[in-house]
Coordinates of C-alpha atoms in Angstrom, one line a residue:
X476 CA -112.6 97.1 188.4
X477 CA -115.0 94.3 188.0
X478 CA -113.9 90.7 187.7
X479 CA -114.1 89.0 184.3
X480 CA -115.7 85.6 183.6
X481 CA -113.7 83.1 181.6
X482 CA -114.3 79.4 181.4
X483 CA -116.8 79.7 184.2
X484 CA -114.2 81.1 186.5
X485 CA -113.5 84.6 187.7
X486 CA -110.4 86.5 186.7
X487 CA -109.5 89.3 189.1
X488 CA -107.4 92.4 188.2
X489 CA -104.6 91.1 190.4
X490 CA -104.4 88.0 188.1
X491 CA -103.1 90.4 185.4
X492 CA -100.1 91.3 187.4
X493 CA -99.7 87.7 188.6
X494 CA -99.4 86.7 185.0
X495 CA -97.3 89.7 183.7
X496 CA -94.6 90.1 186.4
X497 CA -93.4 86.4 186.7
X498 CA -93.8 85.8 183.0
X499 CA -91.7 88.8 182.0
X500 CA -89.0 87.7 184.5
X501 CA -89.2 84.1 183.1
X502 CA -88.9 85.4 179.5
X503 CA -85.9 87.5 180.5
X504 CA -84.2 84.5 182.2
X505 CA -84.9 81.8 179.6
X506 CA -85.7 83.4 176.3
X507 CA -83.8 86.7 175.9
X508 CA -80.2 86.6 174.6
X509 CA -77.8 88.7 176.6
X510 CA -74.1 89.5 176.1
X511 CA -71.8 87.9 178.7
X512 CA -68.0 87.5 178.6
X513 CA -67.9 88.1 174.9
X514 CA -70.6 85.5 174.2
X515 CA -74.4 85.5 173.9
X516 CA -76.2 83.6 176.6
X517 CA -79.5 83.7 178.5
X518 CA -80.0 84.7 182.2
X519 CA -80.1 81.2 183.5
X520 CA -77.0 80.4 181.5
X521 CA -75.2 83.4 182.9
X522 CA -76.1 82.3 186.4
X523 CA -74.8 78.8 185.6
X524 CA -71.6 80.1 184.0
X525 CA -71.0 82.4 187.1
X526 CA -71.4 79.4 189.4
X527 CA -69.0 77.3 187.2
X528 CA -66.4 80.1 187.2
X529 CA -66.5 80.5 191.0
X530 CA -66.7 76.9 192.0
X531 CA -65.4 75.2 188.8
X532 CA -62.5 73.4 190.5
X533 CA -64.6 71.9 193.3
X534 CA -67.7 70.9 191.3
X535 CA -66.2 67.6 190.0
X536 CA -65.5 66.6 193.6
X537 CA -69.1 67.6 194.5
X538 CA -70.4 65.5 191.6
X539 CA -68.4 62.5 192.8
X540 CA -70.0 63.0 196.3
X541 CA -73.5 63.1 194.6
X542 CA -72.7 59.9 192.7
X543 CA -71.6 58.1 195.8
X544 CA -74.6 59.3 197.9
X545 CA -77.0 58.3 195.1
X546 CA -75.5 54.8 194.8
X547 CA -75.2 54.1 198.5
X548 CA -78.6 55.6 199.4
X549 CA -80.3 53.7 196.6
X550 CA -78.7 50.4 197.6
X551 CA -79.7 50.9 201.3
X552 CA -83.2 52.1 200.5
X553 CA -84.0 49.4 198.0
X554 CA -82.7 46.6 200.2
X555 CA -83.9 47.9 203.6
X556 CA -87.0 49.9 202.5
X557 CA -87.1 52.1 205.7
X558 CA -90.5 53.6 206.5
X559 CA -89.6 57.2 206.1
X560 CA -88.5 56.5 202.5
X561 CA -91.6 54.3 201.7
X562 CA -93.9 56.9 203.1
X563 CA -92.5 59.7 201.0
X564 CA -93.6 59.6 197.3
X565 CA -90.5 61.6 196.2
X566 CA -88.0 59.6 198.3
X567 CA -89.6 56.3 197.3
X568 CA -89.4 57.2 193.6
X569 CA -85.9 58.5 193.8
X570 CA -84.2 55.8 195.9
X571 CA -86.3 52.6 195.7
X572 CA -85.5 51.5 192.2
X573 CA -85.1 48.3 190.1
X574 CA -81.9 46.2 189.4
X575 CA -81.0 48.1 186.3
X576 CA -81.3 51.5 188.0
X577 CA -79.1 50.2 190.9
X578 CA -76.5 48.8 188.6
X579 CA -76.3 52.1 186.6
X580 CA -75.9 54.2 189.8
X581 CA -73.2 51.9 191.2
X582 CA -71.5 51.9 187.8
X583 CA -71.8 55.7 187.6
X584 CA -70.1 56.0 191.0
X585 CA -67.3 53.6 190.0
X586 CA -66.7 55.5 186.7
X587 CA -66.7 58.8 188.6
X588 CA -64.0 57.5 191.0
X589 CA -61.9 56.2 188.0
X590 CA -62.2 59.5 186.1
X591 CA -61.6 61.7 189.2
X592 CA -58.5 59.8 190.5
X593 CA -57.4 58.7 187.0
X594 CA -57.2 55.1 188.1
X595 CA -58.4 51.8 186.5
X596 CA -58.8 51.1 182.8
X597 CA -57.6 54.0 180.6
X598 CA -60.7 53.6 178.4
X599 CA -62.9 54.7 181.3
X600 CA -60.5 57.0 183.3
X601 CA -59.3 58.9 180.2
X602 CA -60.0 62.6 179.9
X603 CA -61.6 61.8 176.5
X604 CA -64.2 59.5 178.0
X605 CA -65.1 59.4 181.7
X606 CA -63.2 62.7 182.1
X607 CA -65.4 64.4 179.6
X608 CA -68.6 63.4 181.5
X609 CA -67.2 64.2 184.9
X610 CA -65.5 67.5 184.1
X611 CA -67.5 68.8 181.1
X612 CA -71.0 67.4 180.8
X613 CA -72.0 66.8 184.4
X614 CA -71.0 70.2 185.8
X615 CA -73.0 71.9 183.0
X616 CA -76.1 69.7 183.9
X617 CA -75.6 70.4 187.6
X618 CA -75.4 74.2 187.3
X619 CA -77.9 74.7 184.5
X620 CA -80.6 72.5 186.3
X621 CA -79.9 74.0 189.7
X622 CA -81.2 77.3 188.4
X623 CA -83.6 75.9 185.8
X624 CA -85.3 73.7 188.4
X625 CA -86.1 76.6 190.7
X626 CA -86.8 79.3 188.0
X627 CA -88.7 77.3 185.4
X628 CA -92.1 77.9 187.0
X629 CA -91.7 81.5 186.0
X630 CA -91.8 80.4 182.4
X631 CA -94.5 77.7 182.5
X632 CA -96.7 78.2 185.6
X633 CA -97.8 81.8 185.3
X634 CA -99.5 81.9 181.8
X635 CA -96.7 82.8 179.4
X636 CA -97.1 79.5 177.5
X637 CA -100.9 80.0 177.3
X638 CA -100.5 83.5 175.9
X639 CA -97.8 82.7 173.3
X640 CA -99.5 79.5 172.5
X641 CA -102.8 81.3 171.5
X642 CA -100.9 83.7 169.3
X643 CA -98.9 81.2 167.3
X644 CA -101.2 78.1 167.4
X645 CA -102.6 78.7 164.0
X646 CA -99.1 78.6 162.6
X647 CA -97.7 75.7 164.7
X648 CA -100.6 73.3 164.1
X649 CA -100.6 73.2 160.3
X650 CA -96.8 73.5 159.9
X651 CA -95.5 71.3 162.8
X652 CA -98.7 69.5 163.9
X653 CA -98.0 70.9 167.4
X654 CA -99.7 73.3 169.8
X655 CA -98.5 76.9 169.9
X656 CA -97.1 76.6 173.4
X657 CA -94.4 74.3 172.0
X658 CA -92.7 77.4 170.5
X659 CA -91.6 78.2 174.1
X660 CA -89.7 74.9 174.3
X661 CA -87.9 75.6 171.1
X662 CA -86.9 79.1 172.2
X663 CA -85.7 77.8 175.5
X664 CA -83.3 75.4 173.6
X665 CA -82.4 77.9 171.0
X666 CA -81.5 80.7 173.3
X667 CA -80.1 78.6 176.2
X668 CA -79.4 74.9 176.1
X669 CA -81.2 71.9 174.6
X670 CA -81.6 70.1 178.0
X671 CA -83.6 73.0 179.3
X672 CA -86.0 72.7 176.4
X673 CA -86.4 69.0 177.1
X674 CA -87.0 69.8 180.8
X675 CA -89.8 72.2 179.8
X676 CA -91.3 69.5 177.5
X677 CA -91.1 66.8 180.3
X678 CA -92.9 69.0 182.8
X679 CA -95.6 70.0 180.2
X680 CA -96.2 66.4 179.4
X681 CA -96.3 65.3 183.0
X682 CA -98.9 68.1 183.7
X683 CA -101.2 67.1 180.9
X684 CA -100.5 69.9 178.4
X685 CA -98.9 67.7 175.6
X686 CA -100.0 64.3 174.2
X687 CA -97.5 61.4 173.8
X688 CA -97.0 62.3 170.2
X689 CA -96.6 66.0 170.8
X690 CA -94.1 65.5 173.7
X691 CA -92.1 63.0 171.6
X692 CA -92.0 65.3 168.6
X693 CA -91.0 68.4 170.6
X694 CA -88.3 66.6 172.7
X695 CA -86.7 65.0 169.6
X696 CA -87.2 67.7 167.0
X697 CA -87.3 71.1 168.7
X698 CA -84.4 70.7 171.2
X699 CA -82.1 72.5 168.8
X700 CA -78.5 73.4 169.7
X701 CA -78.1 76.9 171.2
X702 CA -76.5 79.7 169.3
X703 CA -73.6 79.7 171.8
X704 CA -72.9 76.0 171.4
X705 CA -73.1 76.3 167.6
X706 CA -70.5 79.0 167.7
X707 CA -68.2 76.8 169.8
X708 CA -68.6 73.9 167.3
X709 CA -68.0 76.3 164.3
X710 CA -64.7 77.5 165.9
X711 CA -63.5 74.0 166.8
X712 CA -63.8 72.9 163.2
X713 CA -62.3 76.1 161.9
X714 CA -65.2 77.8 160.2
X715 CA -65.9 80.5 162.8
X716 CA -65.4 83.1 160.1
X717 CA -68.4 81.5 158.3
X718 CA -70.7 81.5 161.3
X719 CA -73.6 83.5 160.0
X720 CA -74.1 81.4 156.8
X721 CA -73.3 78.3 158.8
X722 CA -76.0 79.0 161.4
X723 CA -78.4 80.0 158.7
X724 CA -77.9 76.6 157.0
X725 CA -78.3 74.8 160.4
X726 CA -81.5 76.8 161.1
X727 CA -83.0 76.0 157.7
X728 CA -82.1 72.3 157.9
X729 CA -83.7 72.1 161.4
X730 CA -86.8 73.9 160.2
X731 CA -87.3 71.5 157.3
X732 CA -86.6 68.5 159.5
X733 CA -89.2 69.8 162.0
X734 CA -91.8 69.9 159.3
X735 CA -91.0 66.4 158.0
X736 CA -90.3 64.4 161.2
X737 CA -93.7 64.6 162.9
X738 CA -95.3 63.2 159.6
X739 CA -93.2 60.0 159.3
X740 CA -92.6 57.0 161.6
X741 CA -91.7 56.5 164.4
X742 CA -93.1 59.9 165.6
X743 CA -96.2 59.8 163.4
X744 CA -97.2 56.5 165.1
X745 CA -97.2 58.0 168.6
X746 CA -100.7 58.2 170.2
X747 CA -102.4 61.5 170.8
X748 CA -103.1 60.4 174.4
X749 CA -102.3 62.5 177.4
X750 CA -100.2 61.3 180.4
X751 CA -102.6 58.9 182.1
X752 CA -102.1 60.0 185.8
X753 CA -103.3 63.6 185.0
X754 CA -105.2 63.4 181.8
X755 CA -105.8 66.3 179.4
X756 CA -105.4 69.7 181.1
X757 CA -105.7 72.0 178.0
X758 CA -108.1 73.2 175.4
X759 CA -106.5 75.4 172.8
X760 CA -109.6 75.9 170.7
X761 CA -110.3 79.6 170.3
X762 CA -114.0 80.6 170.2
X763 CA -115.3 82.3 167.1
X764 CA -115.3 86.1 167.2
X765 CA -112.6 86.3 169.9
X766 CA -109.2 87.8 169.0
X767 CA -106.1 85.8 169.5
X768 CA -104.6 88.4 171.8
X769 CA -107.7 88.6 174.0
X770 CA -108.1 84.9 174.3
X771 CA -104.4 84.3 175.0
X772 CA -104.5 87.1 177.6
X773 CA -107.5 85.7 179.4
X774 CA -106.1 82.1 179.3
X775 CA -102.8 83.4 180.7
X776 CA -104.5 85.2 183.6
X777 CA -106.7 82.2 184.3
X778 CA -103.5 80.0 184.4
X779 CA -101.9 82.5 186.8
X780 CA -104.9 82.5 189.0
X781 CA -104.6 78.7 189.5
X782 CA -100.8 78.7 190.2
X783 CA -99.7 76.8 193.3
X784 CA -98.5 78.6 196.4
X785 CA -94.9 79.8 196.5
X786 CA -94.2 77.1 199.1
X787 CA -95.4 74.3 196.8
X788 CA -93.5 75.8 193.8
X789 CA -90.3 75.9 195.9
X790 CA -90.9 72.3 197.0
X791 CA -91.4 71.2 193.4
X792 CA -88.2 73.1 192.5
X793 CA -86.2 71.3 195.2
X794 CA -87.5 67.9 194.0
X795 CA -86.7 68.7 190.4
X796 CA -83.1 69.7 191.2
X797 CA -82.5 66.7 193.5
X798 CA -84.1 64.3 190.9
X799 CA -81.6 65.7 188.3
X800 CA -78.6 65.5 190.6
X801 CA -79.3 62.1 192.2
X802 CA -80.9 60.2 189.3
X803 CA -80.0 61.8 186.0
X804 CA -76.3 62.7 186.6
X805 CA -75.4 59.1 187.7
X806 CA -77.2 57.9 184.5
X807 CA -75.2 60.3 182.4
X808 CA -72.0 59.3 184.1
X809 CA -72.6 55.6 183.5
X810 CA -74.2 55.5 180.0
X811 CA -72.4 58.6 178.7
X812 CA -69.0 57.1 179.6
X813 CA -70.0 53.8 177.9
X814 CA -71.1 55.7 174.8
X815 CA -67.8 57.7 174.6
X816 CA -65.8 54.5 175.2
X817 CA -67.5 52.9 172.3
X818 CA -66.9 56.0 170.1
X819 CA -63.2 56.4 171.1
X820 CA -61.9 52.9 171.7
X821 CA -63.9 50.6 169.3
X822 CA -64.2 50.5 165.5
X823 CA -68.0 50.4 165.7
X824 CA -68.7 53.8 164.2
X825 CA -66.1 53.2 161.6
X826 CA -67.7 50.0 160.6
X827 CA -71.3 51.2 160.5
X828 CA -70.2 54.3 158.6
X829 CA -68.9 52.4 155.5
X830 CA -72.2 52.7 153.6
X831 CA -72.0 56.5 154.0
X832 CA -68.7 56.8 152.1
X833 CA -70.2 56.4 148.5
X834 CA -73.1 58.7 149.6
X835 CA -70.7 61.5 150.7
X836 CA -68.6 61.0 147.6
X837 CA -71.8 61.3 145.4
X838 CA -72.6 64.6 147.3
X839 CA -69.3 66.0 146.3
X840 CA -67.6 66.0 149.8
X841 CA -63.8 65.6 149.7
X842 CA -62.2 63.1 152.2
X843 CA -65.4 61.1 152.4
X844 CA -63.7 58.1 154.0
X845 CA -62.2 60.1 156.8
X846 CA -65.4 62.1 157.3
X847 CA -68.0 59.2 157.3
X848 CA -67.6 58.1 161.0
X849 CA -68.0 61.7 162.2
X850 CA -71.6 61.8 160.8
X851 CA -72.6 58.9 163.1
X852 CA -70.4 59.4 166.2
X853 CA -72.7 62.3 167.2
X854 CA -75.1 59.7 168.5
X855 CA -72.7 59.2 171.4
X856 CA -72.1 62.9 172.0
X857 CA -72.8 66.1 170.0
X858 CA -69.3 67.5 170.4
X859 CA -67.4 64.4 169.1
X860 CA -68.0 65.1 165.4
X861 CA -66.4 68.6 165.8
X862 CA -63.4 67.2 167.7
X863 CA -62.8 64.2 165.3
X864 CA -63.5 66.3 162.2
X865 CA -61.4 69.2 163.0
X866 CA -58.4 67.6 161.4
X867 CA -60.1 67.2 158.0
X868 CA -58.5 69.5 155.4
X869 CA -61.6 70.3 153.3
X870 CA -63.4 73.3 154.6
X871 CA -66.5 72.2 152.6
X872 CA -66.6 68.8 154.4
X873 CA -66.0 70.5 157.8
X874 CA -68.9 72.9 157.2
X875 CA -71.2 70.0 156.4
X876 CA -70.2 67.6 159.2
X877 CA -70.4 70.4 161.8
X878 CA -73.8 71.4 160.6
X879 CA -75.1 67.8 160.6
X880 CA -73.8 67.3 164.1
X881 CA -76.0 70.2 165.3
X882 CA -79.1 69.2 163.4
X883 CA -79.1 65.5 164.5
X884 CA -80.1 66.6 168.0
X885 CA -80.2 63.1 169.6
X886 CA -77.0 62.3 171.5
X887 CA -76.9 59.7 174.2
X888 CA -74.5 61.4 176.6
X889 CA -77.1 64.0 177.6
X890 CA -80.4 64.6 175.6
X891 CA -81.0 60.9 174.8
X892 CA -80.6 59.8 178.4
X893 CA -82.8 62.7 179.6
X894 CA -85.6 61.7 177.3
X895 CA -85.3 58.0 178.1
X896 CA -85.5 58.7 181.8
X897 CA -88.6 60.9 181.4
X898 CA -92.2 59.7 181.2
X899 CA -92.3 60.6 177.5
X900 CA -92.8 57.3 175.7
X901 CA -89.8 57.1 173.4
X902 CA -87.6 54.0 173.3
X903 CA -83.9 53.7 172.6
X904 CA -84.4 52.2 169.1
X905 CA -86.7 55.1 168.3
X906 CA -84.1 57.6 169.3
X907 CA -81.6 55.8 167.0
X908 CA -84.1 55.8 164.1
X909 CA -84.8 59.5 164.7
X910 CA -81.1 60.3 164.7
X911 CA -80.6 58.5 161.4
X912 CA -83.7 60.1 159.8
X913 CA -82.6 63.6 160.8
X914 CA -79.2 62.9 159.3
X915 CA -80.7 61.7 156.0
X916 CA -83.0 64.8 155.9
X917 CA -80.5 67.5 156.9
X918 CA -77.3 66.2 155.1
X919 CA -78.3 67.2 151.6
X920 CA -79.6 70.5 152.7
X921 CA -76.3 71.4 154.4
X922 CA -74.4 70.2 151.4
X923 CA -76.4 72.6 149.2
X924 CA -75.6 75.5 151.6
X925 CA -71.9 74.5 151.8
X926 CA -71.6 74.5 148.0
X927 CA -73.5 77.8 147.9
X928 CA -71.3 79.7 150.4
X929 CA -67.9 78.0 149.8

């Protein structure tokens, strides 16, 4: 079979299989829902869950070791600057860091010790604060990103995003102001876990496939809660029997928010500039007279033909996993604990939620005063509204607060920290503004659905 010409480069028949086989495996691992232990999950999630079930009791101790290694190695590397660290781009970026980064890693290690041994101030060592991060959040990050770090190239490096992007680009651009390939990020979050969707977005931005605006929009608007997590939240607040209408309401609210958010500040003010070190690496303009399927198929095979060697992909996977383990997890341990301490042991969220009480009352929600803090505490952690709101008697109010907690997306114990630590140019105050705007947009939608179904 003769080679095809595309974009002045030759596409060989073997490139078809190089695109199809890894992309199908990637789609099965990241995008296809599968039944597992009575729940719906994706392949990567099943692998992570299996690892948690086998090593669950020892993982917190391993995380404490990682926290200690990260803090001590960073201190030594930053102070001594040994040649082998300075001469390695990865080691230099991972361990030679600024004062704030050092402080956070040391703090993360100290918080980890307190939570693991249950010593020190109760506000930090409590199972509701530091314990939540050490025993619940960090193990999920560790196991999910272990597999995602190594297997993600199957999803993004062999042409699947180019193929799907070409097919849905004419829908995604006018509706969401985004390239078609962003639909893969949304599906990775929806079927699996929101951090995986953010990881996809981070890598695509770093490689020159998204602009600053596009990456910011996708990370803060398309990292929707997975079906599995939504079911957990519904059961915790006691509306599991209403899950189908509940998830329909959440999906509609997220869809409407995804249309509005890119068109208003702060996201609308982001520049359409690509990541400076790599520049623009994509052209999604489809020539006249060429079908979407043919163009996407050719683009996918071209991408597959340019894929790095298995050795380089493996090295990249190792670096991604180590970066998450040694840099992100200490950050989550430190800042996530602080966020939970603020939520659990201070009246901050009660105070700032006072203006919400008349709004909730106007919307017809019973127990407005008790419910108001739960609509804002999700900024600390997505699961907190469900826990704090489970004691509210009104099913109508519980339906709305659970739905809002899932549509707000931004929570600092995980997603927020992941975005702030990435190269995507989103600041903390912008995350707070996006959180509030999403609350304002989705709250009335969920109220309408709650009144409709209850």
